[in-house]
Coordinates of C-alpha atoms in Angstrom, one line a residue:
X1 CA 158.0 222.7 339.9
X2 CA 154.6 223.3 341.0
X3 CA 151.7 221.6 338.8
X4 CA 148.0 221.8 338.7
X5 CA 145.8 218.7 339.1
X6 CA 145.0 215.2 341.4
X7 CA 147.3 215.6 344.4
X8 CA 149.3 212.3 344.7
X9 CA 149.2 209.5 347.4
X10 CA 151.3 209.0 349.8
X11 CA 155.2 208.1 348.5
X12 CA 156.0 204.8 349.3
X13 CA 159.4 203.0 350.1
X14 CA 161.5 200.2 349.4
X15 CA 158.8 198.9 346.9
X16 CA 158.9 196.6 343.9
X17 CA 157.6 198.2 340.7
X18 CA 155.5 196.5 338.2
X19 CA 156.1 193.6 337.0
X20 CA 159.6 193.8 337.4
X21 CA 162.7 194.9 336.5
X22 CA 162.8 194.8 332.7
X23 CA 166.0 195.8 331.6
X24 CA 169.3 194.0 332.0
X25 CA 168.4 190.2 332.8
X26 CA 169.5 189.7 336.9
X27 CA 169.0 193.1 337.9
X28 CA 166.8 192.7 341.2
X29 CA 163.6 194.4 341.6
X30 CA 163.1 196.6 345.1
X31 CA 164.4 199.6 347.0
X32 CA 162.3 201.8 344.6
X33 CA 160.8 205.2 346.1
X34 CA 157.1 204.6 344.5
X35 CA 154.2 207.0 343.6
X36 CA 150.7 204.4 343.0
X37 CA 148.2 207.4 341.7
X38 CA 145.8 207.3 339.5
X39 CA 146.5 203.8 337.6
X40 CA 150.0 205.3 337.0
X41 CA 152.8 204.1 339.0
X42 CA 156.3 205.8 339.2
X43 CA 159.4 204.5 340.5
X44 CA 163.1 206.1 341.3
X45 CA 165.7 204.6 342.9
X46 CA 169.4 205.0 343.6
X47 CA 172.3 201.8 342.7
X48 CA 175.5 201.1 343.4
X49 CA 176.4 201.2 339.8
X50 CA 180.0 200.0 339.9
X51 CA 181.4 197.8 343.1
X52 CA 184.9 197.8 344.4
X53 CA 186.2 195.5 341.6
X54 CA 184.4 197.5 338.9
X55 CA 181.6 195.2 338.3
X56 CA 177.6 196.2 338.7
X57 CA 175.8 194.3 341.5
X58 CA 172.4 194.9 343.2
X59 CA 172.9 196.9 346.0
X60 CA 170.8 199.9 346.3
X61 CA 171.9 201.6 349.4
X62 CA 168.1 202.7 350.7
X63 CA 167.8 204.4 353.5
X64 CA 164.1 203.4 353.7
X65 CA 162.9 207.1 353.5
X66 CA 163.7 208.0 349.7
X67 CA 167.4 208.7 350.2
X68 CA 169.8 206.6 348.9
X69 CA 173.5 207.1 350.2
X70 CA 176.9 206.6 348.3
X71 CA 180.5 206.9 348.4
X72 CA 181.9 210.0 346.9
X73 CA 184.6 209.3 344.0
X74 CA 185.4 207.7 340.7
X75 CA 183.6 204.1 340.4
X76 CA 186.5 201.2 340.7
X77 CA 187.9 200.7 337.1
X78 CA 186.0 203.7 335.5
X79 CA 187.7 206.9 334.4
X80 CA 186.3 210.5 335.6
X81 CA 183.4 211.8 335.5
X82 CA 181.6 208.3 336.3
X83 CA 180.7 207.9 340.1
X84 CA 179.9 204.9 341.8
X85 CA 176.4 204.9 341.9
X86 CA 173.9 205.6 339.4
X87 CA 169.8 206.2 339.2
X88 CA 166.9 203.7 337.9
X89 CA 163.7 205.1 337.2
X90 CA 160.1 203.1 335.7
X91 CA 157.2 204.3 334.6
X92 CA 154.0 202.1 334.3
X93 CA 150.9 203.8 332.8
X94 CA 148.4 200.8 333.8
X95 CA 150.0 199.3 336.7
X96 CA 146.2 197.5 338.2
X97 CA 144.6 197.0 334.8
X98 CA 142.2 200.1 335.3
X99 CA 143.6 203.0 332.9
X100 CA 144.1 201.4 329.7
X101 CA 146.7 203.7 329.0
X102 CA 150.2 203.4 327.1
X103 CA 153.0 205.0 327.9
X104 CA 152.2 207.4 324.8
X105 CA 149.4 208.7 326.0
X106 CA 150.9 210.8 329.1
X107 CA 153.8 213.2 329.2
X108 CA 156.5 213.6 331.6
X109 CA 158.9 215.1 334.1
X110 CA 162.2 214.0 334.9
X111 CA 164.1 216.9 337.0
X112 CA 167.8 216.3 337.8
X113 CA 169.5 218.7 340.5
X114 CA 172.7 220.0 339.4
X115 CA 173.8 221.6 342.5
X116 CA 175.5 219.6 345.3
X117 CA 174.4 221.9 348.1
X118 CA 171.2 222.0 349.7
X119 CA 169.7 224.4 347.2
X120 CA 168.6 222.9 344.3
X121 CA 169.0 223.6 340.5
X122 CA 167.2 221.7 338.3
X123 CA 167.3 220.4 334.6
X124 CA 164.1 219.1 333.9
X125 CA 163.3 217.2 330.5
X126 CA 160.8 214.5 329.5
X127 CA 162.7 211.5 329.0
X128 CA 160.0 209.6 326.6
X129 CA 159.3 212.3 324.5
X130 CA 162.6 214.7 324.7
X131 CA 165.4 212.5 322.9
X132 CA 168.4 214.8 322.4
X133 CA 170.4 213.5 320.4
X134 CA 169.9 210.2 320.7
X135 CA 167.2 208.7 318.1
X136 CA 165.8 206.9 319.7
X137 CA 167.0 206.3 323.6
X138 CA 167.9 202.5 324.8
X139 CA 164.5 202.4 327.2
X140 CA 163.5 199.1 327.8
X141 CA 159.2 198.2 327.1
X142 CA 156.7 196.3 328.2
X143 CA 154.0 195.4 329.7
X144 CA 152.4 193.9 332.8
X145 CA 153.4 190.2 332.0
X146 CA 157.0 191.1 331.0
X147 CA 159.5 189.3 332.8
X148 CA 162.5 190.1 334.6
X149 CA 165.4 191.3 331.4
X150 CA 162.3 190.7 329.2
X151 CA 161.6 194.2 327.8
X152 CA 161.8 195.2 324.1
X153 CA 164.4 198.3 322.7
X154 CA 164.7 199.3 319.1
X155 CA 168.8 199.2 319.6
X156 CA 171.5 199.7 321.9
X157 CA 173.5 203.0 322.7
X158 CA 176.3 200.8 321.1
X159 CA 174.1 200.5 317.9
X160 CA 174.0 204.3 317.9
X161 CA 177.4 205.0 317.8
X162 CA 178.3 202.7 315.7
X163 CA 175.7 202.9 313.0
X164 CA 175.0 206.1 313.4
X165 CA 171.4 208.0 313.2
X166 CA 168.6 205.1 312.3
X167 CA 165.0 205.7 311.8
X168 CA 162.6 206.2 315.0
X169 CA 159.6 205.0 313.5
X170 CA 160.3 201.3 315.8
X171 CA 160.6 203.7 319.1
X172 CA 157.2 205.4 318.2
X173 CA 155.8 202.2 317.8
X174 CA 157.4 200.8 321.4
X175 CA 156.0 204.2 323.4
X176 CA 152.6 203.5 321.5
X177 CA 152.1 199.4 322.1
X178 CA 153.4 199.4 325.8
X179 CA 152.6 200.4 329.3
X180 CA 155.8 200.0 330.9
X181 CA 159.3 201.5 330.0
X182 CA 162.2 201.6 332.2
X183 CA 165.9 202.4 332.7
X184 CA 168.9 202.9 334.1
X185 CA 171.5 206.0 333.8
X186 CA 174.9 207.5 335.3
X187 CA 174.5 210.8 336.4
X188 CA 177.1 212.4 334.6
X189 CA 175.4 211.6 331.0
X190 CA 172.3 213.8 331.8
X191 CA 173.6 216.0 335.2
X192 CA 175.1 219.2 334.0
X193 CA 179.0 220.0 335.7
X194 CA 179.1 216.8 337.0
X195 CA 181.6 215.8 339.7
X196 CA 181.8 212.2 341.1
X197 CA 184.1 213.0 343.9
X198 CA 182.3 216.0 345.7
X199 CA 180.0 215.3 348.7
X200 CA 177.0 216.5 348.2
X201 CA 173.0 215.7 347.8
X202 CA 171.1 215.5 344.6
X203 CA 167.2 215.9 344.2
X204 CA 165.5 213.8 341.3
X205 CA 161.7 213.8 340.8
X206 CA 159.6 212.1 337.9
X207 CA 156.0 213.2 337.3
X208 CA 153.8 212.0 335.1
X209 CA 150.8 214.5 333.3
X210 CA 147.7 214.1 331.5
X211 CA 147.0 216.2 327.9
X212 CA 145.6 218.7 329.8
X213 CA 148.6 219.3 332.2
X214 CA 147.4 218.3 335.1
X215 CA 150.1 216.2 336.8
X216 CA 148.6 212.5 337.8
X217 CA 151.7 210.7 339.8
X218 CA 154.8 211.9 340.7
X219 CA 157.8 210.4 343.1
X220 CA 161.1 211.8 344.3
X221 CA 164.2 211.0 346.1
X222 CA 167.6 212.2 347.2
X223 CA 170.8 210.6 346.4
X224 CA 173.4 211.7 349.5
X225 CA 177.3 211.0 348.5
X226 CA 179.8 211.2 350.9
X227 CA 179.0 212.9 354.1
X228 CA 175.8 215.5 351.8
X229 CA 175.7 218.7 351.1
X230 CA 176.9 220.7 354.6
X231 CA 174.3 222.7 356.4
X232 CA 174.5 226.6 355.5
X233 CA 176.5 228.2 358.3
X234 CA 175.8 231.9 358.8
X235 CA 178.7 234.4 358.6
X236 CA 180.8 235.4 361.7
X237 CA 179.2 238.7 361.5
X238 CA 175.4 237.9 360.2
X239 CA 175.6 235.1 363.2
X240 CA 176.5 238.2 365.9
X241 CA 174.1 240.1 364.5
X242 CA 171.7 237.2 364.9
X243 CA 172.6 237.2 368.6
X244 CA 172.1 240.9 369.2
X245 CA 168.7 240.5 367.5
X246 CA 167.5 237.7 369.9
X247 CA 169.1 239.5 373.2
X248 CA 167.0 242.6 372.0
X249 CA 163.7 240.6 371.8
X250 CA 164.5 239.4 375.3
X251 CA 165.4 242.4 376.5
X252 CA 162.2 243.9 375.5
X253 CA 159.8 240.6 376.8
X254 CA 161.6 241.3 380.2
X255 CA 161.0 245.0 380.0
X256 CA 157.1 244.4 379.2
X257 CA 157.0 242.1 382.2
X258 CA 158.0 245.0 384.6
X259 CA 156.0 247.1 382.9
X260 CA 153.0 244.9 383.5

């Protein structure tokens, strides 16, 4: 997905994000893959959503280059389609004080890779302002003195389900008031034919635009499960043919040699 505008800075790695982690008290900051452009800062990083008893811990599995690597397979005391690891991503629309801006006043790019191989196929959706069916999502907000667990939500994805459909007029006001809004998802509530226990590599990017489209910050990373996605071999027969092509062009260098 190609955009117009401010190029980005450099990606960095194994950062902290600002001010912290904000949702779910005890989960560690770090190990985020980090775009600082702009004002705007924007975080992804890969978790180790469900250890081998079935219980979350902080362990992020960076590789310290924006990959993140996990087991393939069910998580430990979870049923199917629910892998082991899962994806955090943060966005802060005034991370040094200098953009006065609210996480209402950009829109955004989340893209999700759905294919396991090394091509890519992406679902791409802004997850502030596109809510599906959920009204409204369970982000946590706040702002640059929020502590760690300290960010705001209108109600929990248990709220939802139980209560049903309730007014997003609280939401609205949350995406208006606040730089900062965060969270943390499985892969198989938003990645389409999902399969936990296939090796494979998965592409995720958030970008962040202003109203006039031009993107401002944008970060990536690559979640590897089980041994990744293998390399593309060529055919039996395309790789002969490869071979015959590459004796012919030697064949013909030596000729022009002789020839000289």
């Amino acid at each position: 997905m190609t955009q117009s505008g401010t190029v980005s800075a450099a990606i960095s790695y194994d950062q902290n994000v600002t001010p912290d982690v904000i949702f779910g008290s005890g989960v560690s900051n770090g190990s985020f893959t980090v775009d600082r452009n702009n004002g705007i800062e924007l975080g992804l990083r890969g978790k180790l959503r469900h250890n081998a008893a079935g219980n979350p811990e902080n362990t992020f599995n960076s590789n310290g280059d924006g990959t993140y690597s996990f087991d393939a397979g069910v998580a430990p005391g979870q049923s199917s389609p629910t892998a082991v690891w899962s994806f955090e991503w943060s966005i802060n629309t005034d991370f040094d004080g200098s953009t006065g801006l609210n996480v209402g006043d950009l829109t955004y790019a989340l893209g999700l890779d759905n294919d396991p191989s090394q091509d890519t196929s992406f679902t791409v959706f802004d997850p502030i302002f596109d809510l599906g069916g959920l009204t409204p999502p369970d982000h946590s907000f706040g702002n640059n003195s929020t502590g760690n667990g300290g960010g705001e939500e209108t109600l929990s994805w248990f709220s939802i389900s139980f209560f049903g459909t309730i007014g997003i007029t609280g939401y609205n006001d949350l995406v208006a008031d606040n730089n900062v809004a965060q969270n943390s998802w499985k892969p198989h509530w938003y990645f389409a034919s999902f399969d936990p226990t296939v090796d494979g590599t998965y592409d995720i990017y958030l970008a962040a635009f202003d109203d006039s489209g031009a993107q401002q910050a944008r970060t990536e990373i690559q979640i590897i499960v089980g041994n990744g996605a293998a390399a593309d071999v060529p055919e039996p027969a395309t790789l002969a043919l490869m071979c015959l092509g590459l004796a012919g062009v030697g064949y013909g260098r030596q000729r022009s040699r002789r020839n000289a």
